[in-house]
Structure formats: structure tokens, C-alpha cells
């Protein structure tokens, strides 16, 4: 893996990434730890994987807290941030990475519950720990970010609409966050090769990934996109609070 943030640049700071036991979240946590940040690994049901990652990152000389939490359960979220407060006292970077909605056996409104309601709940629970100069990053996809103007695959539409609803709800908080000196940025990426979502989409719609790759010219892999998420936590925030990663030529206005 490359090192997008210089070593030591985040020394003494603390970063929490939701859904960080694997995939984009895990690589984002790695980048923060490589830059010297103490990190919080959040998982829902992948404890062994989270602990393995924690052991790897502790070898970098940073503190690592592993906290299991169901983001749709407010009590579980409260317990997670209580643990963060006890260990670190405050939080400098919050990356809202965890999402879902394509899993089988979930309630009909699960996508909206996780991708909108839970995102707001996590932010609200984190606010007492976020100080002036801290940063909140929301991770989404072009298929969700542009869903109001550009149709997506039917298999992904419910997820896309719920993630856009979550983005809109979080954006409404920008003025209040800014008053407290808390930065907010959305990172939107194209389909990411190797993610669970891409795998599920390919299973439901064979050929979908190859078709999008041909259209876009290139699709980012997990590590490449995670690098962009990590940079969003430290680089200047764009005027529209949005970082678009990858080709957007086939998407209409927001």
C-alpha cells in the first residue's frame, strides 16, 4: 500500500471508521495508522477479522481500539462512543463508511434505516467528542450520489436512494457543524472493484462490473479508493463539500 498521508502527520489524533474490519474501511484505517493516528476499528459481526487488523496496526506503534457495534441500535452506538471517550477522550476524524441494504433476510426498510437514520445517529452520538478542527467524512457511490438524475441498476436502486437520503440529511447538518469548526465532506466513488456491493451486484446482474469498467475506462480498487477517503479527512474541503472519485461523464447533474 502507498502512504497518502505523511508519516507522523496524524500523530496524537484519533480516527474512527465505521465498518472497518474489512474492505474500504479497513484500508482507510490502515492509512490513518500509517500516518500516526490512534484508530478505532468498528465492526458489526467480524470480530476475528477486526482483531487481526488491530494487531497489524499496533505494530505501527499506534493505539487501536476495537469496538463491535450495530449502527442501527442507538444503545450499541452509545456504548461505542463511551468506549472511545474512555480510551481517547475525544475524536478528530469520523468516517461514515458502513452501509448496506443488499443483504438478504433484512426488513423492508433496512436500507433506509442503515444508510440514512443510522448515519445521523452515529454523527449525533459522536458530536460530544468532536472538537474545533475535526472532520466528518461520508462515503458514498456515484450511483447513489447521482440517483436523482441518473438511473442505476434496478438491483441497486433501493440502496442508492437510501444512501442519497443519508447524504442529504447529513448535508443539512453542515451549517451547524461549521459553527463548531467541524468540517464535513462527501466522498463519492464509482463502482469499486473487490467490494461486497460490487460482488452482490455482479451476482444479481452478471456483467455489470465489466460493463461499467468499459464505460468508465477504469474502476478504482479498494486500496485506491480508501486512499481517497483518507485524504478527504486531511485535505482542504471543496466548496461544495464533495470529492468525486473516478469518471462522472455518464452521470447527470446532482
C-alpha positions as a printed Julia matrix, in Angstrom:
254×3 Matrix{Float64}:
   0.0     0.0     0.0
   1.12    3.53   -0.7
   1.16    6.15    2.05
  -1.02    9.11    1.02
  -0.68   10.98    4.33
   2.89   11.61    5.52
   4.14    9.52    8.43
   3.55   11.3    11.7
   1.11   13.82   10.18
  -1.72   12.49   12.36
   0.3    11.74   15.49
  -1.77   12.38   18.6
  -5.03   12.38   16.69
  -7.8     9.77   16.81
  -9.83    8.44   13.89
 -12.9     6.18   13.88
 -14.06    4.45   10.7
 -17.39    2.64   10.75
 -17.42   -0.76    9.09
 -13.64   -1.01    9.2
 -12.92   -4.69    9.76
 -12.6    -5.26    6.01
 -12.66   -3.63    2.6
 -12.52    0.12    2.13
 -12.94    0.76    5.84
 -10.01   -1.47    6.79
  -7.66    0.15    4.28
  -8.77    3.63    5.37
  -7.9     2.77    8.97
  -4.52    1.47    7.77
  -3.75    4.78    6.07
  -4.64    6.72    9.22
  -2.49    4.44   11.38
   0.43    4.72    8.94
   0.16    8.5     9.4
   0.43    8.06   13.17
  -3.2     8.32   14.23
  -4.71    6.27   17.0
  -7.62    4.4    15.43
 -10.95    2.87   16.31
 -11.96   -0.2    14.31
 -15.71   -0.68   14.25
 -17.34   -3.92   13.13
 -20.77   -5.48   13.29
 -20.06   -9.22   13.19
 -16.47   -9.75   12.03
 -14.66   -9.7    15.38
 -11.78  -12.06   14.46
 -11.04  -10.05   11.33
 -11.16   -6.79   13.29
  -8.78   -8.14   15.94
  -6.36   -9.38   13.28
  -6.29   -5.91   11.73
  -5.82   -4.34   15.15
  -2.76   -6.49   15.83
  -1.29   -5.45   12.49
  -1.82   -1.75   13.19
  -0.48   -1.89   16.76
   2.82   -2.98   15.23
   2.96    0.52   13.73
   3.17    1.94   17.25
  -0.32    3.45   17.45
  -3.15    2.76   19.88
  -6.01    0.71   18.48
  -9.46    0.26   19.97
 -11.74   -2.45   18.54
 -15.45   -1.9    19.14
 -18.31   -4.02   17.89
 -21.5    -2.05   17.33
 -24.73   -2.37   15.39
 -25.12    1.11   13.94
 -28.89    0.72   13.71
 -29.06    0.23   17.5
 -28.73    3.54   19.36
 -27.7     1.85   22.62
 -24.95   -0.04   20.82
 -23.72    3.18   19.19
 -23.76    5.0    22.54
 -21.66    2.24   24.09
 -19.16    2.51   21.23
 -18.6     6.23   21.76
 -18.47    5.78   25.52
 -15.58    3.38   24.93
 -13.91    5.91   22.62
 -14.27    8.64   25.24
 -12.87    6.43   27.97
  -9.82    5.43   25.89
  -9.03    8.63   23.97
 -11.15   11.43   25.44
 -12.01   12.92   22.06
 -12.26   12.18   18.34
 -10.63   14.07   15.46
 -11.81   12.12   12.4
 -15.1    10.29   11.9
 -15.52    8.36    8.66
 -19.07    7.19    7.98
 -18.16    4.25    5.77
 -20.51    1.44    6.81
 -23.52    0.92    4.56
 -25.63   -1.88    3.17
 -29.07   -2.84    2.02
 -28.47   -5.63   -0.47
 -28.19   -8.33    2.19
 -30.85  -10.99    2.24
 -33.28  -11.54    5.1
 -33.43   -7.93    6.27
 -36.54   -5.84    6.98
 -38.03   -3.95    4.05
 -36.86   -0.59    5.39
 -33.38   -1.8     6.4
 -31.54    0.16    3.7
 -33.07    3.47    4.82
 -32.58    2.6     8.47
 -28.87    1.93    7.96
 -27.94    4.36    5.2
 -29.87    7.39    6.47
 -31.11    7.05   10.03
 -28.05    5.27   11.42
 -25.65    7.74    9.78
 -27.37   10.6    11.57
 -27.44    8.62   14.79
 -23.71    7.94   14.64
 -22.95   11.6    13.94
 -25.15   12.76   16.82
 -23.51   10.3    19.2
 -20.05   11.41   18.08
 -20.66   15.16   18.36
 -19.71   15.5    22.05
 -16.28   14.08   21.16
 -15.67   16.22   18.07
 -13.82   19.49   18.63
 -12.88   22.51   16.54
 -10.74   21.3    13.64
 -12.22   17.8    13.48
 -13.55   16.27   10.28
 -16.52   14.08    9.29
 -16.34   12.11    6.03
 -19.35   10.39    4.43
 -18.57    7.66    1.91
 -20.99    7.05   -0.95
 -21.13    5.98   -4.6
 -21.77    7.82   -7.85
 -24.74    5.52   -8.37
 -26.23    6.91   -5.14
 -24.93   10.48   -5.33
 -26.43   10.99   -8.8
 -29.53    8.79   -8.37
 -31.93   11.74   -8.65
 -30.79   12.45  -12.21
 -29.17    9.22  -13.45
 -30.93    5.84  -13.1
 -28.94    2.94  -11.7
 -29.37   -0.82  -11.91
 -32.74   -1.95  -10.51
 -30.91   -4.24   -8.07
 -29.17   -1.26   -6.51
 -31.91    1.37   -6.64
 -33.23    0.95   -3.1
 -29.71    1.21   -1.7
 -28.88    4.18   -3.92
 -31.98    6.1    -2.87
 -31.33    5.41    0.81
 -27.68    6.47    0.59
 -28.67    9.68   -1.2
 -31.25   10.3     1.53
 -28.48    9.83    4.09
 -26.21   12.22    2.22
 -28.94   14.85    2.02
 -29.75   14.52    5.72
 -26.09   14.86    6.67
 -25.62   17.87    4.39
 -28.38   19.64    6.29
 -26.06   19.49    9.31
 -23.19   21.33    7.57
 -24.04   24.82    8.9
 -24.33   23.57   12.49
 -21.11   21.59   12.16
 -19.31   24.58   10.65
 -20.35   26.75   13.6
 -18.41   24.36   15.82
 -15.42   24.23   13.48
 -16.19   20.69   12.34
 -15.54   20.03    8.65
 -17.76   17.78    6.54
 -17.04   16.21    3.17
 -18.74   13.63    0.96
 -16.51   11.2    -0.95
 -18.33    9.63   -3.89
 -16.77    6.87   -5.94
 -17.69    4.78   -8.94
 -18.15    1.03   -8.56
 -15.17   -0.23   -6.57
 -13.58   -3.48   -7.68
 -13.47   -6.1    -4.95
 -16.14   -4.72   -2.61
 -19.05   -6.69   -1.2
 -21.5    -4.39   -3.01
 -19.79   -4.97   -6.35
 -19.86   -8.72   -5.75
 -23.57   -8.68   -4.92
 -24.35   -6.51   -7.93
 -22.4    -8.82  -10.21
 -24.24  -11.8    -8.8
 -27.62  -10.14   -9.39
 -26.66   -8.65  -12.75
 -23.83  -10.66  -14.38
 -21.57   -8.48  -16.48
 -22.45   -5.28  -14.62
 -18.91   -4.61  -13.4
 -17.27   -5.24  -16.76
 -19.86   -3.04  -18.47
 -19.19   -0.17  -16.06
 -15.42   -0.66  -16.38
 -15.67   -0.34  -20.16
 -17.84    2.77  -19.85
 -15.64    4.49  -17.27
 -12.29    3.38  -18.65
 -11.08    2.5   -15.15
 -12.56    1.42  -11.86
 -10.73    2.06   -8.6
  -9.85   -0.92   -6.42
 -10.42   -1.0    -2.66
  -7.0     0.33   -1.69
  -7.05    3.14   -4.26
 -10.46    4.37   -3.18
  -9.6     4.07    0.53
  -6.61    6.31   -0.16
  -9.0     8.99   -1.44
 -11.23    8.6     1.63
  -8.22    9.04    3.92
  -7.08   12.14    2.03
 -10.56   13.63    2.36
 -10.02   13.66    6.11
  -6.97   15.91    5.9
  -7.01   17.88    2.64
  -8.89   21.18    2.18
 -12.65   20.72    1.84
 -14.04   21.59   -1.61
 -16.51   24.48   -1.79
 -19.38   22.06   -2.44
 -18.21   19.67    0.3
 -17.85   16.93   -2.32
 -14.95   14.87   -3.68
 -15.89   12.91   -6.81
 -13.52    9.99   -7.38
 -13.41    8.41  -10.82
 -15.26    9.1   -14.06
 -18.56   11.02  -13.85
 -19.1    11.75  -17.54
 -22.04    9.37  -17.78
 -23.81   10.86  -14.76
 -26.15   13.86  -14.94
 -26.27   16.77  -12.53
 -26.85   16.14   -8.85
